[in-house]
């Protein structure tokens, strides 16, 4: 045993391993990344054996040399982690700005009434927060970031919508309540006015107490027949007198089945006939009674009467063309509208106007010394021509007056 140990200590030096032959790297590896070989278990050396210092030194050098590939991977990971930290810092700043905007919008909606001036815009750049602690691994960081940052804006938006919906609901409820109160108050005011109005009370009393009287009038209007327009005129006058006893004719009759169409047609025919009859009476009764009225005033009055006759004739023709079928359907006389009716009386009355006109002109020619004979004669001729066209001719007396006018004028108009 002693001989074997001596040969090992004094013998040839063992060949160095290829790992030990590598040159040393001047940059030592970080102490926390160097892998150390586990220390061999302590064994009790044999008595007389010596340690092998050189072999142990070579083994330590082999273990102490780091692999260059591990150093490059660590540097890349450090760069990546720094980039993630910077991205997370920017995301935190963006979420802080979004949170501030949502809070400001929520305050603006809840506040009632809204401010007149718009709120100041949020600051563009928020102050940079302190640097965050070292981040966890990437997957855990994404999970935590999504779970912590996403509920904040969602909750703010939900609060905003709930506040707006509650305000809109309250406003609709208030409007409906106000409209109902206004309608109730208006109805109560109308009822109170109706109960206090003497006019409405009188109408209600007529409807209740004069129902049989009005029904009798309705029956007479529906069943009455007339031989001529004079009977229509008499019946309309009597009907108006009976209806005048009501507080309000229209308001009372609307509560009954009143024959409005026939009653209105009777009144229209009676009114038109009465108007033309009065005009014909005025024209027929006109005469030159030697009144002190001036000649010009008398001639203007006669001309205005002829204008009224012409307008009444035109209105009668239009009325005859439009209402003749209705009058026949309602059994109302229509013969007074024909040419043989009131129209013939209008023509005869116009001839009377021509005779009065020429008679007045002849009197004025007898006493006129101003030399105005020509104008008077011209006016008389024009007026007589209008009457001739309207009446379709002149009677004997009118022609005699016209011949007398010509004899008076002939010496003056000759050269």
Coordinates of C-alpha atoms in Angstrom, one line a residue:
X1 CA 0.0 0.0 0.0
X2 CA 2.8 2.5 0.8
X3 CA 4.5 1.7 -2.5
X4 CA 1.3 2.4 -4.5
X5 CA 0.9 5.8 -2.8
X6 CA 4.5 6.8 -3.5
X7 CA 4.2 5.9 -7.2
X8 CA 1.2 8.1 -7.5
X9 CA 2.9 11.1 -5.8
X10 CA 6.3 10.8 -7.6
X11 CA 5.2 9.5 -10.9
X12 CA 4.5 11.2 -14.2
X13 CA 2.1 14.2 -14.1
X14 CA -1.3 13.4 -15.5
X15 CA -2.4 15.1 -18.8
X16 CA -4.6 18.1 -18.3
X17 CA -8.2 17.8 -19.4
X18 CA -9.4 19.8 -22.5
X19 CA -11.7 21.9 -20.2
X20 CA -8.7 22.9 -18.1
X21 CA -6.8 23.9 -21.2
X22 CA -9.3 26.7 -22.1
X23 CA -8.0 30.3 -21.6
X24 CA -9.6 32.1 -18.7
X25 CA -12.1 34.8 -19.3
X26 CA -11.2 38.1 -17.9
X27 CA -14.9 39.0 -17.0
X28 CA -16.1 36.8 -14.1
X29 CA -19.6 35.6 -14.2
X30 CA -22.2 36.9 -11.7
X31 CA -21.8 35.0 -8.5
X32 CA -25.5 34.1 -8.4
X33 CA -25.5 32.4 -11.8
X34 CA -22.3 30.3 -11.4
X35 CA -23.0 26.6 -11.0
X36 CA -20.9 24.9 -8.4
X37 CA -20.4 21.3 -8.3
X38 CA -21.7 19.6 -5.3
X39 CA -19.1 18.9 -2.8
X40 CA -18.2 15.2 -2.7
X41 CA -19.2 13.5 0.5
X42 CA -16.5 13.5 3.1
X43 CA -14.7 10.2 3.2
X44 CA -12.2 9.1 5.7
X45 CA -8.9 8.8 3.8
X46 CA -6.9 5.8 4.2
X47 CA -4.1 6.1 6.6
X48 CA -1.0 7.5 5.0
X49 CA -2.8 8.8 1.8
X50 CA -2.1 12.4 0.7
X51 CA -4.5 14.8 -1.1
X52 CA -4.1 15.5 -4.7
X53 CA -3.9 19.4 -4.8
X54 CA -3.3 19.7 -8.5
X55 CA -6.1 17.5 -9.7
X56 CA -8.5 19.3 -7.3
X57 CA -7.4 22.7 -8.7
X58 CA -8.1 21.5 -12.3
X59 CA -11.5 20.3 -11.2
X60 CA -12.3 23.7 -9.6
X61 CA -11.2 25.5 -12.8
X62 CA -13.5 23.3 -14.9
X63 CA -16.4 24.1 -12.7
X64 CA -15.6 27.9 -12.4
X65 CA -15.6 28.6 -16.2
X66 CA -19.2 29.8 -17.2
X67 CA -20.7 29.1 -20.6
X68 CA -20.9 32.2 -22.8
X69 CA -24.4 31.1 -24.1
X70 CA -25.9 31.5 -20.6
X71 CA -24.5 35.1 -20.3
X72 CA -26.2 36.2 -23.6
X73 CA -29.5 34.8 -22.7
X74 CA -29.6 36.6 -19.4
X75 CA -28.8 39.9 -21.0
X76 CA -31.7 39.5 -23.5
X77 CA -34.1 38.7 -20.7
X78 CA -33.0 41.7 -18.8
X79 CA -33.7 44.0 -21.8
X80 CA -37.1 42.3 -22.4
X81 CA -38.1 42.8 -18.8
X82 CA -37.1 46.5 -18.9
X83 CA -39.3 47.0 -22.0
X84 CA -42.2 45.3 -20.3
X85 CA -41.8 47.6 -17.3
X86 CA -41.8 50.7 -19.5
X87 CA -45.0 49.5 -21.3
X88 CA -46.7 48.8 -18.1
X89 CA -45.8 52.3 -16.8
X90 CA -47.4 53.9 -20.0
X91 CA -50.5 51.7 -19.6
X92 CA -50.9 52.8 -16.0
X93 CA -50.7 56.4 -17.0
X94 CA -53.3 55.9 -19.7
X95 CA -55.7 54.2 -17.3
X96 CA -55.3 57.0 -14.8
X97 CA -56.2 59.6 -17.4
X98 CA -59.3 57.5 -18.5
X99 CA -60.4 57.2 -14.9
X100 CA -60.1 61.0 -14.4
X101 CA -62.2 61.6 -17.6
X102 CA -64.9 59.2 -16.5
X103 CA -65.2 60.7 -13.0
X104 CA -65.4 64.2 -14.5
X105 CA -68.2 63.1 -16.9
X106 CA -70.1 61.4 -14.1
X107 CA -70.0 64.6 -12.0
X108 CA -71.2 66.7 -15.0
X109 CA -74.3 64.4 -15.5
X110 CA -75.3 64.1 -11.9
X111 CA -75.1 67.8 -11.2
X112 CA -78.5 69.5 -11.8
X113 CA -78.7 72.1 -13.4
X114 CA -75.7 71.7 -15.6
X115 CA -73.2 74.5 -15.4
X116 CA -73.5 77.2 -18.1
X117 CA -69.8 77.2 -18.9
X118 CA -68.3 73.9 -20.1
X119 CA -66.0 72.2 -17.6
X120 CA -62.3 72.7 -18.1
X121 CA -60.7 69.9 -20.1
X122 CA -58.7 67.3 -18.2
X123 CA -54.9 67.8 -18.1
X124 CA -53.2 66.3 -21.1
X125 CA -50.3 64.8 -19.2
X126 CA -50.8 63.4 -15.7
X127 CA -47.9 63.4 -13.4
X128 CA -45.7 60.4 -13.7
X129 CA -46.3 57.9 -10.9
X130 CA -43.5 56.4 -8.9
X131 CA -41.8 53.5 -10.6
X132 CA -43.7 50.2 -9.9
X133 CA -42.0 47.3 -8.2
X134 CA -40.4 44.6 -10.3
X135 CA -43.1 42.9 -12.3
X136 CA -44.0 39.3 -12.0
X137 CA -43.6 36.9 -14.9
X138 CA -45.3 38.0 -18.1
X139 CA -48.4 35.7 -18.0
X140 CA -49.2 36.5 -14.4
X141 CA -48.6 40.2 -15.1
X142 CA -51.1 40.2 -18.0
X143 CA -53.7 38.3 -15.9
X144 CA -53.3 40.8 -12.9
X145 CA -53.4 43.8 -15.2
X146 CA -56.6 42.7 -16.9
X147 CA -58.3 41.8 -13.6
X148 CA -57.3 45.1 -11.9
X149 CA -57.6 47.8 -14.6
X150 CA -60.6 46.6 -16.7
X151 CA -63.4 46.8 -14.0
X152 CA -62.7 50.5 -13.3
X153 CA -63.9 52.1 -16.6
X154 CA -66.7 49.6 -16.9
X155 CA -68.0 50.4 -13.4
X156 CA -67.7 54.1 -14.2
X157 CA -69.7 53.7 -17.4
X158 CA -72.4 51.6 -15.6
X159 CA -72.8 54.3 -13.0
X160 CA -73.2 57.0 -15.7
X161 CA -75.9 55.1 -17.5
X162 CA -77.8 54.3 -14.3
X163 CA -77.7 57.9 -13.2
X164 CA -79.0 59.1 -16.7
X165 CA -81.8 56.5 -16.8
X166 CA -83.0 57.4 -13.3
X167 CA -83.0 61.1 -14.1
X168 CA -84.9 60.5 -17.4
X169 CA -87.5 58.3 -15.6
X170 CA -88.0 60.9 -12.9
X171 CA -88.5 63.6 -15.5
X172 CA -91.1 61.6 -17.4
X173 CA -93.0 60.9 -14.2
X174 CA -93.0 64.6 -13.4
X175 CA -94.2 65.6 -16.8
X176 CA -97.1 63.0 -16.7
X177 CA -98.1 64.2 -13.3
X178 CA -98.0 67.8 -14.4
X179 CA -100.1 67.1 -17.5
X180 CA -102.7 65.2 -15.4
X181 CA -102.9 68.0 -12.9
X182 CA -103.3 70.6 -15.7
X183 CA -106.1 68.6 -17.4
X184 CA -107.9 68.1 -14.1
X185 CA -107.7 71.8 -13.2
X186 CA -108.8 72.8 -16.7
X187 CA -111.8 70.4 -16.6
X188 CA -112.7 71.8 -13.2
X189 CA -112.5 75.4 -14.4
X190 CA -114.7 74.5 -17.5
X191 CA -117.3 72.8 -15.3
X192 CA -117.3 75.7 -12.9
X193 CA -117.8 78.2 -15.7
X194 CA -120.6 76.1 -17.2
X195 CA -122.4 75.9 -13.9
X196 CA -122.1 79.7 -13.3
X197 CA -122.7 81.0 -16.8
X198 CA -126.2 82.3 -17.2
X199 CA -126.1 81.9 -21.0
X200 CA -125.2 78.2 -20.7
X201 CA -127.9 77.7 -18.0
X202 CA -130.4 79.3 -20.3
X203 CA -129.5 77.0 -23.2
X204 CA -129.8 74.0 -20.9
X205 CA -133.2 75.2 -19.8
X206 CA -134.4 75.7 -23.4
X207 CA -133.2 72.2 -24.3
X208 CA -135.2 70.7 -21.4
X209 CA -138.3 72.8 -21.4
X210 CA -138.8 73.6 -25.2
X211 CA -138.2 70.2 -26.6
X212 CA -141.8 69.7 -27.8
X213 CA -141.9 73.2 -29.3
X214 CA -138.7 72.6 -31.3
X215 CA -139.9 69.2 -32.5
X216 CA -143.1 70.8 -33.8
X217 CA -141.0 73.3 -35.7
X218 CA -138.9 70.6 -37.2
X219 CA -142.0 68.8 -38.4
X220 CA -143.4 72.0 -40.1
X221 CA -140.1 72.7 -41.8
X222 CA -139.9 69.2 -43.2
X223 CA -143.5 68.9 -44.4
X224 CA -144.3 72.5 -45.6
X225 CA -144.9 73.1 -49.3
X226 CA -145.2 76.5 -51.0
X227 CA -147.1 77.7 -54.0
X228 CA -144.9 80.8 -54.7
X229 CA -142.0 82.6 -53.3
X230 CA -144.3 85.0 -51.3
X231 CA -145.4 82.1 -49.1
X232 CA -141.7 81.2 -48.6
X233 CA -141.1 84.7 -47.5
X234 CA -144.0 84.6 -45.0
X235 CA -143.0 81.2 -43.6
X236 CA -139.3 82.3 -43.1
X237 CA -140.5 85.4 -41.3
X238 CA -142.7 83.3 -39.0
X239 CA -139.9 80.7 -38.4
X240 CA -137.4 83.4 -37.5
X241 CA -139.9 84.9 -35.0
X242 CA -140.4 81.5 -33.4
X243 CA -136.7 80.7 -33.1
X244 CA -136.0 84.2 -31.7
X245 CA -137.5 83.0 -28.4
X246 CA -134.6 80.6 -27.8
X247 CA -131.6 81.8 -25.8
X248 CA -129.2 80.7 -28.5
X249 CA -130.6 79.3 -31.7
X250 CA -127.5 77.4 -32.9
X251 CA -126.6 76.0 -29.4
X252 CA -130.1 74.8 -28.7
X253 CA -130.9 73.3 -32.1
X254 CA -127.7 71.2 -32.2
X255 CA -129.3 69.0 -29.5
X256 CA -132.1 68.1 -31.9
X257 CA -132.4 66.6 -35.4
X258 CA -132.9 70.0 -37.0
X259 CA -133.3 70.1 -40.9
X260 CA -130.5 72.6 -41.4
X261 CA -130.2 72.1 -45.1
X262 CA -133.8 72.9 -46.0
X263 CA -134.0 75.7 -43.4
X264 CA -130.9 77.4 -44.7
X265 CA -132.1 77.1 -48.4
X266 CA -135.4 78.6 -47.5
X267 CA -133.7 81.5 -45.7
X268 CA -131.4 82.1 -48.7
X269 CA -134.2 82.2 -51.2
X270 CA -136.3 84.5 -49.0
X271 CA -133.3 86.8 -48.4
X272 CA -132.5 87.1 -52.1
X273 CA -136.1 87.7 -53.1
X274 CA -136.6 90.3 -50.4
X275 CA -133.5 92.2 -51.5
X276 CA -134.5 92.3 -55.2
X277 CA -138.1 93.1 -54.3
X278 CA -137.0 96.1 -52.2
X279 CA -134.7 97.3 -55.0
X280 CA -137.5 97.1 -57.6
X281 CA -139.8 99.0 -55.3
X282 CA -137.3 101.8 -54.8
X283 CA -136.6 102.1 -58.5
X284 CA -140.3 102.0 -59.5
X285 CA -141.2 104.6 -56.9
X286 CA -138.6 107.1 -58.1
X287 CA -140.0 110.2 -59.8
X288 CA -138.9 113.7 -60.6
X289 CA -141.1 115.6 -58.2
X290 CA -139.4 118.9 -58.6
X291 CA -137.3 118.6 -55.5
X292 CA -134.6 121.3 -54.9
X293 CA -131.9 118.7 -55.3
X294 CA -129.3 119.7 -57.9
X295 CA -129.3 118.1 -61.4
X296 CA -125.9 116.4 -60.9
X297 CA -127.0 114.8 -57.6
X298 CA -130.2 113.5 -59.1
X299 CA -128.5 112.0 -62.1
X300 CA -125.8 110.3 -59.9
X301 CA -128.6 108.7 -57.8
X302 CA -130.4 107.4 -60.9
X303 CA -127.1 106.0 -62.3
X304 CA -126.3 104.2 -58.9
X305 CA -129.8 102.6 -59.0
X306 CA -129.1 101.2 -62.5
X307 CA -125.8 99.8 -61.3
X308 CA -127.6 98.0 -58.4
X309 CA -130.1 96.6 -60.8
X310 CA -127.3 95.2 -63.1
X311 CA -125.5 93.6 -60.2
X312 CA -128.7 92.1 -58.8
X313 CA -129.5 90.7 -62.2
X314 CA -126.1 89.1 -62.5
X315 CA -126.3 87.6 -59.0
X316 CA -129.8 86.2 -59.8
X317 CA -128.6 84.5 -62.9
X318 CA -125.7 82.9 -61.0
X319 CA -128.0 81.8 -58.2
X320 CA -130.5 80.3 -60.7
X321 CA -127.7 78.2 -62.3
X322 CA -126.4 76.9 -59.0
X323 CA -129.4 76.3 -56.7
X324 CA -132.2 75.4 -59.1
X325 CA -131.8 71.6 -58.6
X326 CA -131.6 71.9 -54.8
X327 CA -134.8 74.1 -54.7
X328 CA -136.7 71.5 -56.8
X329 CA -135.5 68.7 -54.5
X330 CA -136.6 70.5 -51.4
X331 CA -139.9 71.6 -52.9
X332 CA -139.1 75.3 -52.9
X333 CA -140.6 77.5 -55.7
X334 CA -138.2 78.5 -58.5
X335 CA -140.5 80.3 -60.9
X336 CA -139.5 83.7 -59.4
X337 CA -135.9 83.1 -60.7
X338 CA -137.0 82.7 -64.3
X339 CA -137.0 85.6 -66.8
X340 CA -140.8 85.8 -66.4
X341 CA -140.5 86.3 -62.7
X342 CA -138.7 89.0 -60.7
X343 CA -136.3 89.6 -63.6
X344 CA -139.1 91.1 -65.8
X345 CA -140.0 93.5 -63.0
X346 CA -136.3 94.6 -62.8
X347 CA -136.3 95.4 -66.5
X348 CA -139.5 97.5 -66.3
X349 CA -138.1 99.4 -63.4
X350 CA -135.0 100.2 -65.4
X351 CA -137.1 101.7 -68.1
X352 CA -138.7 104.0 -65.4
X353 CA -135.2 105.1 -64.5
X354 CA -134.5 106.1 -68.2
X355 CA -137.7 108.2 -68.3
X356 CA -136.9 110.0 -65.0
X357 CA -133.4 110.6 -66.3
X358 CA -134.4 112.2 -69.6
X359 CA -137.2 114.2 -67.9
X360 CA -134.6 115.8 -65.5
X361 CA -132.2 116.5 -68.3
X362 CA -135.0 118.3 -70.3
X363 CA -135.8 120.5 -67.4
X364 CA -132.2 121.4 -67.0
X365 CA -131.9 122.3 -70.7
X366 CA -134.8 124.7 -70.4
X367 CA -133.1 126.8 -67.7
X368 CA -129.4 126.2 -68.4
X369 CA -127.6 129.3 -69.5
X370 CA -124.0 128.2 -69.0
X371 CA -123.7 126.4 -72.4
X372 CA -123.5 122.8 -70.8
X373 CA -126.2 121.5 -73.1
X374 CA -123.9 119.2 -75.1
X375 CA -122.6 117.3 -71.9
X376 CA -126.1 116.8 -70.6
X377 CA -127.3 115.5 -73.9
X378 CA -124.4 113.1 -74.2
X379 CA -124.9 111.8 -70.6
X380 CA -128.6 111.3 -71.3
X381 CA -127.9 109.4 -74.5
X382 CA -125.4 107.1 -72.9
X383 CA -127.7 106.3 -69.9
X384 CA -130.7 105.6 -72.2
X385 CA -128.5 103.2 -74.3
X386 CA -127.5 101.3 -71.1
X387 CA -131.2 101.0 -70.1
X388 CA -132.1 99.8 -73.6
X389 CA -129.4 97.1 -73.4
X390 CA -130.5 96.0 -69.9
X391 CA -134.3 96.0 -70.5
X392 CA -134.2 94.8 -74.1
X393 CA -136.0 98.0 -75.4
X394 CA -138.0 101.1 -74.4
X395 CA -141.7 101.6 -74.0
X396 CA -143.7 104.3 -75.8
X397 CA -143.4 107.0 -73.1
X398 CA -139.6 106.5 -73.0
X399 CA -139.3 106.8 -76.8
X400 CA -141.4 110.0 -76.7
X401 CA -139.1 111.5 -74.1
X402 CA -136.1 110.5 -76.3
X403 CA -137.6 112.2 -79.4
X404 CA -138.3 115.4 -77.4
X405 CA -134.6 115.4 -76.3
X406 CA -133.5 115.1 -79.9
X407 CA -135.7 118.0 -81.0
X408 CA -134.2 120.2 -78.2
X409 CA -130.7 119.4 -79.2
X410 CA -130.9 119.6 -83.0
X411 CA -130.7 123.4 -83.4
X412 CA -127.7 123.5 -81.1
X413 CA -125.7 120.7 -82.7
X414 CA -126.3 121.9 -86.4
X415 CA -123.6 124.1 -88.0

